[in-house]
PDB file of C-alpha atoms and ligand atoms in Angstrom:
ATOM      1  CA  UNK D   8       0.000   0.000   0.000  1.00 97.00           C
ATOM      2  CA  UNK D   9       0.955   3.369  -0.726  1.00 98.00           C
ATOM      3  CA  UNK D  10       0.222   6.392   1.652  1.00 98.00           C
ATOM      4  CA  UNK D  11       1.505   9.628  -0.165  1.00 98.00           C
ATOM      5  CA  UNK D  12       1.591  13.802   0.402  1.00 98.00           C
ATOM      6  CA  UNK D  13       2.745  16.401   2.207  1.00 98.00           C
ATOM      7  CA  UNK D  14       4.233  16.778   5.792  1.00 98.00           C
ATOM      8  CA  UNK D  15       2.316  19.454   6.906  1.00 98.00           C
ATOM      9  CA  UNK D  16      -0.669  21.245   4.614  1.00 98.00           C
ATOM     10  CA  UNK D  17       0.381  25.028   4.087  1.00 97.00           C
ATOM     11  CA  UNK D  18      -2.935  25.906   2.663  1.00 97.00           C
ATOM     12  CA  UNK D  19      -5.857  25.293   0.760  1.00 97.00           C
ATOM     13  CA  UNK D  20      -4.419  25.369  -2.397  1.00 96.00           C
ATOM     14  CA  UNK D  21      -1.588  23.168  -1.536  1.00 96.00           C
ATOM     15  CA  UNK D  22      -3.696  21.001  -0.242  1.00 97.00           C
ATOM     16  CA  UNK D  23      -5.818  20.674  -3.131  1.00 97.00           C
ATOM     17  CA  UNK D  24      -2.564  20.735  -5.461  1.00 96.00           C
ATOM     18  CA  UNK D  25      -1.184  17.789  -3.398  1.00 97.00           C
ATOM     19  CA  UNK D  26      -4.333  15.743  -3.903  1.00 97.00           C
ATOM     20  CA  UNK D  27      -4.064  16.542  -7.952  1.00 97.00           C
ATOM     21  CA  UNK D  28      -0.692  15.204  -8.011  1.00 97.00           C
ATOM     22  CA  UNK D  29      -1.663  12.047  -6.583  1.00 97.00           C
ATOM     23  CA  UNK D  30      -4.643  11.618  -8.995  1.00 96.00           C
ATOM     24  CA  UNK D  31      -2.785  12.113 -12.001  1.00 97.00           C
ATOM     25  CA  UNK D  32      -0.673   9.615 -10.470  1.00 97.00           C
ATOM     26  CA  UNK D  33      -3.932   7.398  -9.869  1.00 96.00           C
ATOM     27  CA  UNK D  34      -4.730   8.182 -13.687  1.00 96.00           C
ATOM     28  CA  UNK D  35      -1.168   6.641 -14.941  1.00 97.00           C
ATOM     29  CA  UNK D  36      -1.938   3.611 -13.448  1.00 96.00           C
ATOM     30  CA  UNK D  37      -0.199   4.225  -9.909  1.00 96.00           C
ATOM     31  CA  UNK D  38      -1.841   2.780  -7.076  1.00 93.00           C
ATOM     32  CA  UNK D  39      -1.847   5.018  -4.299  1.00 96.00           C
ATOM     33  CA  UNK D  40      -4.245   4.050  -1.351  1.00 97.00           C
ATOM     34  CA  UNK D  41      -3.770   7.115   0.917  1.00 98.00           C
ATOM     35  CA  UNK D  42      -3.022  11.118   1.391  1.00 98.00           C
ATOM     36  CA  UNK D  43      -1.215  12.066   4.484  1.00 98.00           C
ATOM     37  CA  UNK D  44      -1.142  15.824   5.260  1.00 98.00           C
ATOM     38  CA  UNK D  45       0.238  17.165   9.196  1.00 98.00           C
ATOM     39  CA  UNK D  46      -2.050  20.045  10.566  1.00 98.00           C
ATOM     40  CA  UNK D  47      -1.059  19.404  14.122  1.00 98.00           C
ATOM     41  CA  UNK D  48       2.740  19.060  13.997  1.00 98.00           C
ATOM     42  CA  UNK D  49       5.315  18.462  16.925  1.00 98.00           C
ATOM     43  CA  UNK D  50       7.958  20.845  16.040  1.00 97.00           C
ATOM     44  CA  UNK D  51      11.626  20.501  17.976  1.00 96.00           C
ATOM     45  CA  UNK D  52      11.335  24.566  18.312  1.00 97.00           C
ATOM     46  CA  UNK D  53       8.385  26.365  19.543  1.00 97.00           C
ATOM     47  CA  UNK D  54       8.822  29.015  16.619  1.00 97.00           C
ATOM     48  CA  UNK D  55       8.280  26.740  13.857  1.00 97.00           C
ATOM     49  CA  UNK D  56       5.122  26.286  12.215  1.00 97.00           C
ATOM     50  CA  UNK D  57       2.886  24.270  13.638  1.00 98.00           C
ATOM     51  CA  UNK D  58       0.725  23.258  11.079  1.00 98.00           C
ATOM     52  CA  UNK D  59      -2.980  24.714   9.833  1.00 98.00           C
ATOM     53  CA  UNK D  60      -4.711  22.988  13.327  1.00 98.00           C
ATOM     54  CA  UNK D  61      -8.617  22.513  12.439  1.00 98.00           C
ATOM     55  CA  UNK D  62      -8.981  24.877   9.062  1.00 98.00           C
ATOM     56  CA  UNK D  63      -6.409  22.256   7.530  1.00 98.00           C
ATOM     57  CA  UNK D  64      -8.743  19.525   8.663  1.00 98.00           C
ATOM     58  CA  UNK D  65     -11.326  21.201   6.121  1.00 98.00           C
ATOM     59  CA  UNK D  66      -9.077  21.489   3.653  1.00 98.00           C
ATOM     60  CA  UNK D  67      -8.163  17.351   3.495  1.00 98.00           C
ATOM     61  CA  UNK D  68     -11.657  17.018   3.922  1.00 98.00           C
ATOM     62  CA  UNK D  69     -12.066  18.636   0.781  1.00 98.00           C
ATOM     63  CA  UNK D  70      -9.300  17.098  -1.011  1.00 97.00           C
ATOM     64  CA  UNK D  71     -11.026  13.701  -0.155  1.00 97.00           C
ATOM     65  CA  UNK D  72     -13.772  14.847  -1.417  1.00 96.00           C
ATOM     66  CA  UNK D  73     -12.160  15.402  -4.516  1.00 92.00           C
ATOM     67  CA  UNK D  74     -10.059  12.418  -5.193  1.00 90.00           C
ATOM     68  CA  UNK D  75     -11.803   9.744  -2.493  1.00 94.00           C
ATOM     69  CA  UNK D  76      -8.477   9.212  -0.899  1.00 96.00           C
ATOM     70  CA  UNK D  77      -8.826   8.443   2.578  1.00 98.00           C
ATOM     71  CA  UNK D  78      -7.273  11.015   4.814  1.00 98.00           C
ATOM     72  CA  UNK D  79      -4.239  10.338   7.297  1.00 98.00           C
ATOM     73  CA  UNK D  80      -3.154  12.913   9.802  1.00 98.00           C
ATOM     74  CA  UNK D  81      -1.448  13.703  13.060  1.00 98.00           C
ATOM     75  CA  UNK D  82      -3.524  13.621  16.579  1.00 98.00           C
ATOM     76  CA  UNK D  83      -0.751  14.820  18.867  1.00 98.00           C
ATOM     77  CA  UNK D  84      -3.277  15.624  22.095  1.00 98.00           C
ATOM     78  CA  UNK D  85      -6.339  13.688  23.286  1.00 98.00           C
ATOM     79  CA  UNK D  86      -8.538  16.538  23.456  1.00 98.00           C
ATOM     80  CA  UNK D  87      -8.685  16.637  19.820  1.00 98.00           C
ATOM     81  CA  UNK D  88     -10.310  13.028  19.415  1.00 98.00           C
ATOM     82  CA  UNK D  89     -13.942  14.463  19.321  1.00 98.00           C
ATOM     83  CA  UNK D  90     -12.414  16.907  16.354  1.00 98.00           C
ATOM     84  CA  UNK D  91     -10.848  13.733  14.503  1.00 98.00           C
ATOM     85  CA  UNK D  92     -14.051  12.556  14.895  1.00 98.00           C
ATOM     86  CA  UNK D  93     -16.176  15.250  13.628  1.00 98.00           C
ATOM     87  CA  UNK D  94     -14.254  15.408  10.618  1.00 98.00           C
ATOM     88  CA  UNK D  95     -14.208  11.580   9.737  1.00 98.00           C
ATOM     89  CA  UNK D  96     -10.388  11.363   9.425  1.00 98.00           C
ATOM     90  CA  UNK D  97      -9.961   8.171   8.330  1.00 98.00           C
ATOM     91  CA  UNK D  98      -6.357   7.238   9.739  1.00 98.00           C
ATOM     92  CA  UNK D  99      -5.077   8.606  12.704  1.00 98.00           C
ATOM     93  CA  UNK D 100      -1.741   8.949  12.951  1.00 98.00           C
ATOM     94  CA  UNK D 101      -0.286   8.685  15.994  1.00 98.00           C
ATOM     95  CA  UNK D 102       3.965  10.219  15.924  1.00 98.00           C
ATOM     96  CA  UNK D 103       7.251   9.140  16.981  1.00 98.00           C
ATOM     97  CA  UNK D 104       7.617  11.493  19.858  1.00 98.00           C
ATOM     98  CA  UNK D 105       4.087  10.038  21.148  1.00 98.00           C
ATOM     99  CA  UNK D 106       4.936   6.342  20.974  1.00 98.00           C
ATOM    100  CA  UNK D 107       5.048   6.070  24.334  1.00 98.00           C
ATOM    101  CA  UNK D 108       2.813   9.389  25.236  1.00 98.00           C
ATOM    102  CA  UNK D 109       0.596   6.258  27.699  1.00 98.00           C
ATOM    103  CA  UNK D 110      -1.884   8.435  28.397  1.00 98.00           C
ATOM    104  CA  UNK D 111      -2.846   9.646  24.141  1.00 98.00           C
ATOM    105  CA  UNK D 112      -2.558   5.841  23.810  1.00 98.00           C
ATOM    106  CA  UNK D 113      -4.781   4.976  26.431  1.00 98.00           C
ATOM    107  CA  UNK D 114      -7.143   7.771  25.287  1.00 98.00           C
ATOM    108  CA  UNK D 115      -7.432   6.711  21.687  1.00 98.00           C
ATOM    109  CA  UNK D 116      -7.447   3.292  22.469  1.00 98.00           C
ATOM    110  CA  UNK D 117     -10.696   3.556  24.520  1.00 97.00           C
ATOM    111  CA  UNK D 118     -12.538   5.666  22.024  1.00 97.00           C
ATOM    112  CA  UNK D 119     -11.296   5.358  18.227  1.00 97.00           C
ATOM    113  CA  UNK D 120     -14.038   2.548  17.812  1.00 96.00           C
ATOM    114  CA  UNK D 121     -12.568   0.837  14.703  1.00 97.00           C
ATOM    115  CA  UNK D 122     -10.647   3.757  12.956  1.00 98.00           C
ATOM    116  CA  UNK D 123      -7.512   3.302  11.950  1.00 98.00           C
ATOM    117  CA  UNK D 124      -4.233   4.343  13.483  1.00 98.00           C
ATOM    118  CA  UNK D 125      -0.847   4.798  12.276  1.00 99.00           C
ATOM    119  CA  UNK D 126       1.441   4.304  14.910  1.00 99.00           C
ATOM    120  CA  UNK D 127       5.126   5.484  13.988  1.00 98.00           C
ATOM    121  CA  UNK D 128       8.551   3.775  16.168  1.00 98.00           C
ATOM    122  CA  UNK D 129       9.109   5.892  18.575  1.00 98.00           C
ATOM    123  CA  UNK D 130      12.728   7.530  17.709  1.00 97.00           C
ATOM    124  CA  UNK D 131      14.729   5.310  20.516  1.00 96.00           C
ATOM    125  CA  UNK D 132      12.317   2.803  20.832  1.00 98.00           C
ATOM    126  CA  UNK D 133      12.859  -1.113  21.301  1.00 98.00           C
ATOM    127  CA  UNK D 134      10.444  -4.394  20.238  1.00 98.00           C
ATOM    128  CA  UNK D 135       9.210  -4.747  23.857  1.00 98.00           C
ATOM    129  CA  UNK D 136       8.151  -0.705  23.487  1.00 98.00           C
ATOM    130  CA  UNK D 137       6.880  -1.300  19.782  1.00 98.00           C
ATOM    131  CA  UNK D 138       4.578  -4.598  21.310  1.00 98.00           C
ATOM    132  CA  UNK D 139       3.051  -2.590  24.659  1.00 98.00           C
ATOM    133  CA  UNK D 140       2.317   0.993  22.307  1.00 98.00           C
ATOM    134  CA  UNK D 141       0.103  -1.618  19.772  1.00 98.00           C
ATOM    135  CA  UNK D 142      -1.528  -3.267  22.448  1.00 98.00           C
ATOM    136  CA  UNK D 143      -2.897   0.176  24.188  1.00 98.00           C
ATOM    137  CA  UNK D 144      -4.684   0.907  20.883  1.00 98.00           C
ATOM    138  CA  UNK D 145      -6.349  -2.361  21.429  1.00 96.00           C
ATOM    139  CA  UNK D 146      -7.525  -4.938  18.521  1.00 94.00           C
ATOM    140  CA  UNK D 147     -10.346  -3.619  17.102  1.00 93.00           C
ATOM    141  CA  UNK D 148      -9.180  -1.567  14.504  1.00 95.00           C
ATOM    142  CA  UNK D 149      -5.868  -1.861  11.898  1.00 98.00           C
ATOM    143  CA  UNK D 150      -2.960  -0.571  13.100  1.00 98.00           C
ATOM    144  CA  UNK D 151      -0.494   0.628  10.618  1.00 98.00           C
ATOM    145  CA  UNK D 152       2.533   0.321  12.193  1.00 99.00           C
ATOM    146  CA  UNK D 153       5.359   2.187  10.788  1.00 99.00           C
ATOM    147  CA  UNK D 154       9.321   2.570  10.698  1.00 98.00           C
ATOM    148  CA  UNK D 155      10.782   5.358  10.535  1.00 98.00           C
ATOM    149  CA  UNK D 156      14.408   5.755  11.602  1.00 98.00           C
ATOM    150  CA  UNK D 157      16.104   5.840  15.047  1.00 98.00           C
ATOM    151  CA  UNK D 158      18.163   8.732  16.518  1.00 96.00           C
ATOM    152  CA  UNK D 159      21.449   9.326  15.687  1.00 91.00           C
ATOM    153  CA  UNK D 160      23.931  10.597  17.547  1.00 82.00           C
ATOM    154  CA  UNK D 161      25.393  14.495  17.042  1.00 80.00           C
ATOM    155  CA  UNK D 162      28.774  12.612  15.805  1.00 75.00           C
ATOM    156  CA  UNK D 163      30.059  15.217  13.447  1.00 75.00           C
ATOM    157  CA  UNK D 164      33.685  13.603  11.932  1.00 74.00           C
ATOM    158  CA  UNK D 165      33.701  11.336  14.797  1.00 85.00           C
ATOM    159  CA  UNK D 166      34.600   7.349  14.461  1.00 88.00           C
ATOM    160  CA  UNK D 167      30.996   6.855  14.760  1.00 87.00           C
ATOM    161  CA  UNK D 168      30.608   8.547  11.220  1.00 89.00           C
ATOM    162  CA  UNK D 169      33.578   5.909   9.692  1.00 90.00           C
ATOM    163  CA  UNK D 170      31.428   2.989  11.388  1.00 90.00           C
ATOM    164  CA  UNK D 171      27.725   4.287   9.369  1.00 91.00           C
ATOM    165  CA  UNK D 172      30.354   4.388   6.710  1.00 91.00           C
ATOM    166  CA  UNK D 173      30.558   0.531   6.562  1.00 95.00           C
ATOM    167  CA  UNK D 174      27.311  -0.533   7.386  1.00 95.00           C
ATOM    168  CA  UNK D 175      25.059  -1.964   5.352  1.00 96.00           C
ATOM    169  CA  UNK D 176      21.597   0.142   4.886  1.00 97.00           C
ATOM    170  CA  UNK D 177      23.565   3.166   6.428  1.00 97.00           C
ATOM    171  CA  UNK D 178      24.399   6.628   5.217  1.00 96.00           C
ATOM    172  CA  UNK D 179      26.305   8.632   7.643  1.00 93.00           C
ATOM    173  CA  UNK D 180      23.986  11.786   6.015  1.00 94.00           C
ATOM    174  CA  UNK D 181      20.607  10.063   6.175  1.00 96.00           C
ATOM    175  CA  UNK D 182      19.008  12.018   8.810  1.00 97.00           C
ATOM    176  CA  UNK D 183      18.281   8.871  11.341  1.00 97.00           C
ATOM    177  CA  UNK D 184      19.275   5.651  11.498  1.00 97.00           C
ATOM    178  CA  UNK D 185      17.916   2.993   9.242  1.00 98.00           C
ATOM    179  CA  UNK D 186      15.829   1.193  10.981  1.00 98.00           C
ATOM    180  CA  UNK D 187      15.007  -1.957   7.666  1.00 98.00           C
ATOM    181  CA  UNK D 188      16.604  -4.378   9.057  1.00 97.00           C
ATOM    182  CA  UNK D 189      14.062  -4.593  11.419  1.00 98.00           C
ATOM    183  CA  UNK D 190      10.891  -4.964   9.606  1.00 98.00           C
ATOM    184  CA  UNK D 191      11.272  -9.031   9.772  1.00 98.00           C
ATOM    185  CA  UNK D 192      11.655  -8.788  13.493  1.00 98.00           C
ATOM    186  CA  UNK D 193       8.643  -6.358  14.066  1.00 98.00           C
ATOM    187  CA  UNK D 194       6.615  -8.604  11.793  1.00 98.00           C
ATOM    188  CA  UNK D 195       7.711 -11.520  13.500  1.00 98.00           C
ATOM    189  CA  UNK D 196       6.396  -9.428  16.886  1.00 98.00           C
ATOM    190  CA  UNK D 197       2.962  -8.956  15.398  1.00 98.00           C
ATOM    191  CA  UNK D 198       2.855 -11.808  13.369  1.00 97.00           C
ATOM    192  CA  UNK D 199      -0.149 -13.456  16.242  1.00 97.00           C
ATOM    193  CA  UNK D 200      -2.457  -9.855  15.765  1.00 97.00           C
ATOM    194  CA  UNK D 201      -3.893  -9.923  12.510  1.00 96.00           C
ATOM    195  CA  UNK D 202      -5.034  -6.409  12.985  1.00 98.00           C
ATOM    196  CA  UNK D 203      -1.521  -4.942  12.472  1.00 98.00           C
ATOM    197  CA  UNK D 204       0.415  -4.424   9.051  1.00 98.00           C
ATOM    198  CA  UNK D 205       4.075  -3.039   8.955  1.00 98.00           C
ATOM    199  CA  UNK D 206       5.263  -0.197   7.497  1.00 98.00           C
ATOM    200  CA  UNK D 207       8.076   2.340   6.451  1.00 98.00           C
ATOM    201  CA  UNK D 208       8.620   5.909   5.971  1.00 98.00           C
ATOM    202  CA  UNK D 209      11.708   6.457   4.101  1.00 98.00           C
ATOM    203  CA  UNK D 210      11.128  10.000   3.837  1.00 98.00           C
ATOM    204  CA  UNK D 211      11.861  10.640   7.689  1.00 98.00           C
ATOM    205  CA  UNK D 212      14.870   8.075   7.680  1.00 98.00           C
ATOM    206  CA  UNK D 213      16.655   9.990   4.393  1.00 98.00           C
ATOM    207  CA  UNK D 214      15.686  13.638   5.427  1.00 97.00           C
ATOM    208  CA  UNK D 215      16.904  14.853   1.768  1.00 96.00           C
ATOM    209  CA  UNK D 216      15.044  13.546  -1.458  1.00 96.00           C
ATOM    210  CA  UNK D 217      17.905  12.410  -3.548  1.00 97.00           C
ATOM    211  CA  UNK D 218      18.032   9.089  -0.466  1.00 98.00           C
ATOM    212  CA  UNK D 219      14.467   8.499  -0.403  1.00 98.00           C
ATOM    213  CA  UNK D 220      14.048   6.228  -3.894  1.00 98.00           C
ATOM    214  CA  UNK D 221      17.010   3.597  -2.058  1.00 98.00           C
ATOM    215  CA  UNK D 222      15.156   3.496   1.273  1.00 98.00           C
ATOM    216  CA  UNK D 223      11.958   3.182  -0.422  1.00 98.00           C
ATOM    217  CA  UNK D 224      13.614   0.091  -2.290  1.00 98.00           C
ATOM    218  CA  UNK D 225      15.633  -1.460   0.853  1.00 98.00           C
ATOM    219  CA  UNK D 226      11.634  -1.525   2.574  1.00 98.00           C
ATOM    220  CA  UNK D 227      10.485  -3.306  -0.195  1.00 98.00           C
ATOM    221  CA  UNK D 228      12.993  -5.818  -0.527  1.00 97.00           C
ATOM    222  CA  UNK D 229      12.732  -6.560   3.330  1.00 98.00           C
ATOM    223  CA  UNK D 230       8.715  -6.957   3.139  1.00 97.00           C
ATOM    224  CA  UNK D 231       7.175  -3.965   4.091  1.00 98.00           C
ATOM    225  CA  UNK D 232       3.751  -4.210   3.918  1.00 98.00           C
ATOM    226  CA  UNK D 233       3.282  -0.071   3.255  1.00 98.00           C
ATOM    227  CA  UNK D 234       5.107   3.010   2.557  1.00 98.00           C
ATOM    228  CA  UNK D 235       4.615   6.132   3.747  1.00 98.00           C
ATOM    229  CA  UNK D 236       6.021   9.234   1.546  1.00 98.00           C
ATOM    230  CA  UNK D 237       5.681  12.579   1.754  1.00 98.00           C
ATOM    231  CA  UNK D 238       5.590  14.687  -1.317  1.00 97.00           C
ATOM    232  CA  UNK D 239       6.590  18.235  -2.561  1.00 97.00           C
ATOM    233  CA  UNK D 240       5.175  20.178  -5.916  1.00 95.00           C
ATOM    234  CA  UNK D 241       7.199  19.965  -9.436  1.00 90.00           C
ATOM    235  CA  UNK D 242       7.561  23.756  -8.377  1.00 83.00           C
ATOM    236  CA  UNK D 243       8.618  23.506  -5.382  1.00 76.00           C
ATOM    237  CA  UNK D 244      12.050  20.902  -6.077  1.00 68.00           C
ATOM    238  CA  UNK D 245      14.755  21.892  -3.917  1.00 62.00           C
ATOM    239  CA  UNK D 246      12.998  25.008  -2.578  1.00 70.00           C
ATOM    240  CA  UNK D 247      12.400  25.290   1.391  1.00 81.00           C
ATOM    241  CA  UNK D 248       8.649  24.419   2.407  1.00 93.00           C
ATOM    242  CA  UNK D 249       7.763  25.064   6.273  1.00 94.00           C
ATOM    243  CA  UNK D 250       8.153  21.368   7.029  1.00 94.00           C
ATOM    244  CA  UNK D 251      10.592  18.803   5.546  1.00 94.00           C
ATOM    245  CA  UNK D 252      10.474  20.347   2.198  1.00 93.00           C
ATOM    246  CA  UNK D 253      13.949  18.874   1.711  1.00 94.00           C
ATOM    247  CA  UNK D 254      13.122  15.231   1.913  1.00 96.00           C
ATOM    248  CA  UNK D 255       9.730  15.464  -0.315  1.00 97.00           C
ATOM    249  CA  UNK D 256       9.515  13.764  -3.493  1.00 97.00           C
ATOM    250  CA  UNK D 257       7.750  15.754  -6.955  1.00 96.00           C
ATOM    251  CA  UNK D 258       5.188  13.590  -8.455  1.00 97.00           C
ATOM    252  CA  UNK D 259       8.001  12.588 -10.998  1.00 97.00           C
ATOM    253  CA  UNK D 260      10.075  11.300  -8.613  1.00 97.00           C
ATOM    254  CA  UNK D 261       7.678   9.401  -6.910  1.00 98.00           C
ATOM    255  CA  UNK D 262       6.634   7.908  -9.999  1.00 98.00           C
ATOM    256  CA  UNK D 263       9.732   6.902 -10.548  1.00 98.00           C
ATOM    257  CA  UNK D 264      10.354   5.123  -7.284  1.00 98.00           C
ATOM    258  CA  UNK D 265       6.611   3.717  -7.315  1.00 98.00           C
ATOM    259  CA  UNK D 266       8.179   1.961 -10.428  1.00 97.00           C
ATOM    260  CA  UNK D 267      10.967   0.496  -9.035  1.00 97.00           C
ATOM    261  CA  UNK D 268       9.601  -0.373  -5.859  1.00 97.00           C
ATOM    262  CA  UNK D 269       6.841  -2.630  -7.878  1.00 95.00           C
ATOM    263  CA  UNK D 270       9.120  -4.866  -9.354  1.00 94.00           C
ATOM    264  CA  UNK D 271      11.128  -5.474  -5.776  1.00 97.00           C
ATOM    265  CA  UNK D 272       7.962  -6.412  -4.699  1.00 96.00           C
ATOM    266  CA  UNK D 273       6.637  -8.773  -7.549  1.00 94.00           C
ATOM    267  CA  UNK D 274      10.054 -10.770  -6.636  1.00 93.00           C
ATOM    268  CA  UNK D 275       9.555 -10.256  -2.492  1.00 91.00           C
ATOM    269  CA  UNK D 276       6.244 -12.117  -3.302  1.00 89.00           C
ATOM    270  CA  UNK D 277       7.289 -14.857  -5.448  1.00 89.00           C
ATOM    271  CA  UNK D 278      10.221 -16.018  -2.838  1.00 86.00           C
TER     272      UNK D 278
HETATM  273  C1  PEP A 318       5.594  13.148  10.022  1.00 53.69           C
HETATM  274  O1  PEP A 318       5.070  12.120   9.619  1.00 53.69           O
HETATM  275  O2  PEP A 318       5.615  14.208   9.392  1.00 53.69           O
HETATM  276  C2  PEP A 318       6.293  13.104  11.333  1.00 53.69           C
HETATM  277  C3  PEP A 318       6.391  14.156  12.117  1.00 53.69           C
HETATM  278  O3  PEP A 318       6.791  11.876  11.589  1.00 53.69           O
HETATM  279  P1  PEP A 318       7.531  11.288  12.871  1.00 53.69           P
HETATM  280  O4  PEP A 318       6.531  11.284  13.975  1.00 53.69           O
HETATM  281  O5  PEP A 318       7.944   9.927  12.429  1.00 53.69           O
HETATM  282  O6  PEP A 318       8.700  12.188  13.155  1.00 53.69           O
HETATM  283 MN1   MN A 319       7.482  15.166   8.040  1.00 53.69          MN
END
């Protein structure tokens, strides 16, 4: 499955744009199966946007309206479940800095019914971790559980950098660790709750655009059951956005990976 757009909406137009892209997309025979967009966003500094908040709810409302893409956004506080609610968002996505936030957990666990949630590692966060977070949001709804990198250290030129330098799946300049080896083990973990699928975001793990298509792939190849990508505009390549614009692909170069990542998975199948 393929879950694709922007990090955070910026507006109505972008969000509308975003939702064209991913059409077209649809119309060349693509299959894409969801549109994220962030209007709440957990930003490391308090002066950094923060995302739209409920008027960029309406706006993915109306770009599902428009392309009949379910919806996938960020609840970051549990007083917003009745809004999430109210506005039918179809997949709630739940962030890496709130993988172990027990009490949102608890919260949407106890109320989100049989919506969806897409649960993203926590950024230091181990299998035992990964198993309790999925069983607070109980079993009666999928859980899209999804990989996403793992903090790095601040190494600089250090020996730490040389190390990256020789491990497989690494890049010294991705922007966390990556986390694919790992997809076996967590679907190995979940492999008794039918409820949960396994996932990757190789947009978070690459944090620049030109390393997304190879993390895309290495997902793929190691059985991922869904990516997550976020997107930019053919307009906007290379320019800054307010969120992650660095590590978004343009519908080109998503098509492009789609492509490739299609024919790793005809042969993940067959074996
Ligand atoms: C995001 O999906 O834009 C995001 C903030 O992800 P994460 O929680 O994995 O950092
Ligand atoms: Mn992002």
């Amino acid at each position: 499955m393929i879950i694709a757009g922007r990090c955070a909406i910026e507006s109505r137009e972008d969000a509308i744009q975003a939702a064209n892209e991913l059409i077209e997309l649809r119309n060349n025979g693509y299959k894409i199966h969801g549109m994220r967009g962030g209007v709440f966003k957990p930003r490391t500094s308090y002066k950094s946007f923060q995302g739209l908040g409920e008027i960029g709810l309406i706006y993915l409302c109306e770009a599902r309206e428009q392309t009949g893409f379910p919806i996938v956004t960020e609840i970051m506080d549990g007083g917003d479940i009745e809004l999430f609610k109210r506005y039918g968002v179809d997949v709630w996505q739940i962030g890496s800095r709130n993988m172990q936030n027990y009490s949102l957990l608890k919260a949407i666990g106890e109320t989100r019914g049989e919506i969806p949630v897409l649960l993203k590692r926590g950024m230091c966060s181990n299998m035992k971790e990964i198993e309790g977070a999925i069983g607070y949001l109980g079993d009666s709804g999928l859980v899209f559980f999804t990989l996403r990198g793992l903090q790095k250290m601040d190494y600089g030129n250090s020996e730490i950098r040389k190390l990256m330098e020789c491990m497989k799946h690494q890049n010294p300049d991705y922007r966390f660790f990556n986390d694919v080896d790992e997809i076996t083990t967590v679907k190995n973990l979940v492999k008794s709750k039918e409820h949960v699928v396994v996932g990757f975001d190789p947009s978070h793990i690459a944090g620049n655009w030109q390393y997304v298509p190879q993390v895309a792939k290495e997902a793929v190849e190691h059985g991922a059951n869904f990516l997550i990508i976020e997107t930019v505009s053919e307009k906007e390549y290379g320019r800054k956005r307010k969120c992650d614009g660095e590590q978004g692909l343009t519908p080109l170069q998503l098509a492009r990976t789609l492509g490739e990542c299609v024919n790793i998975h005809r042969n993940y199948i067959k074996e």
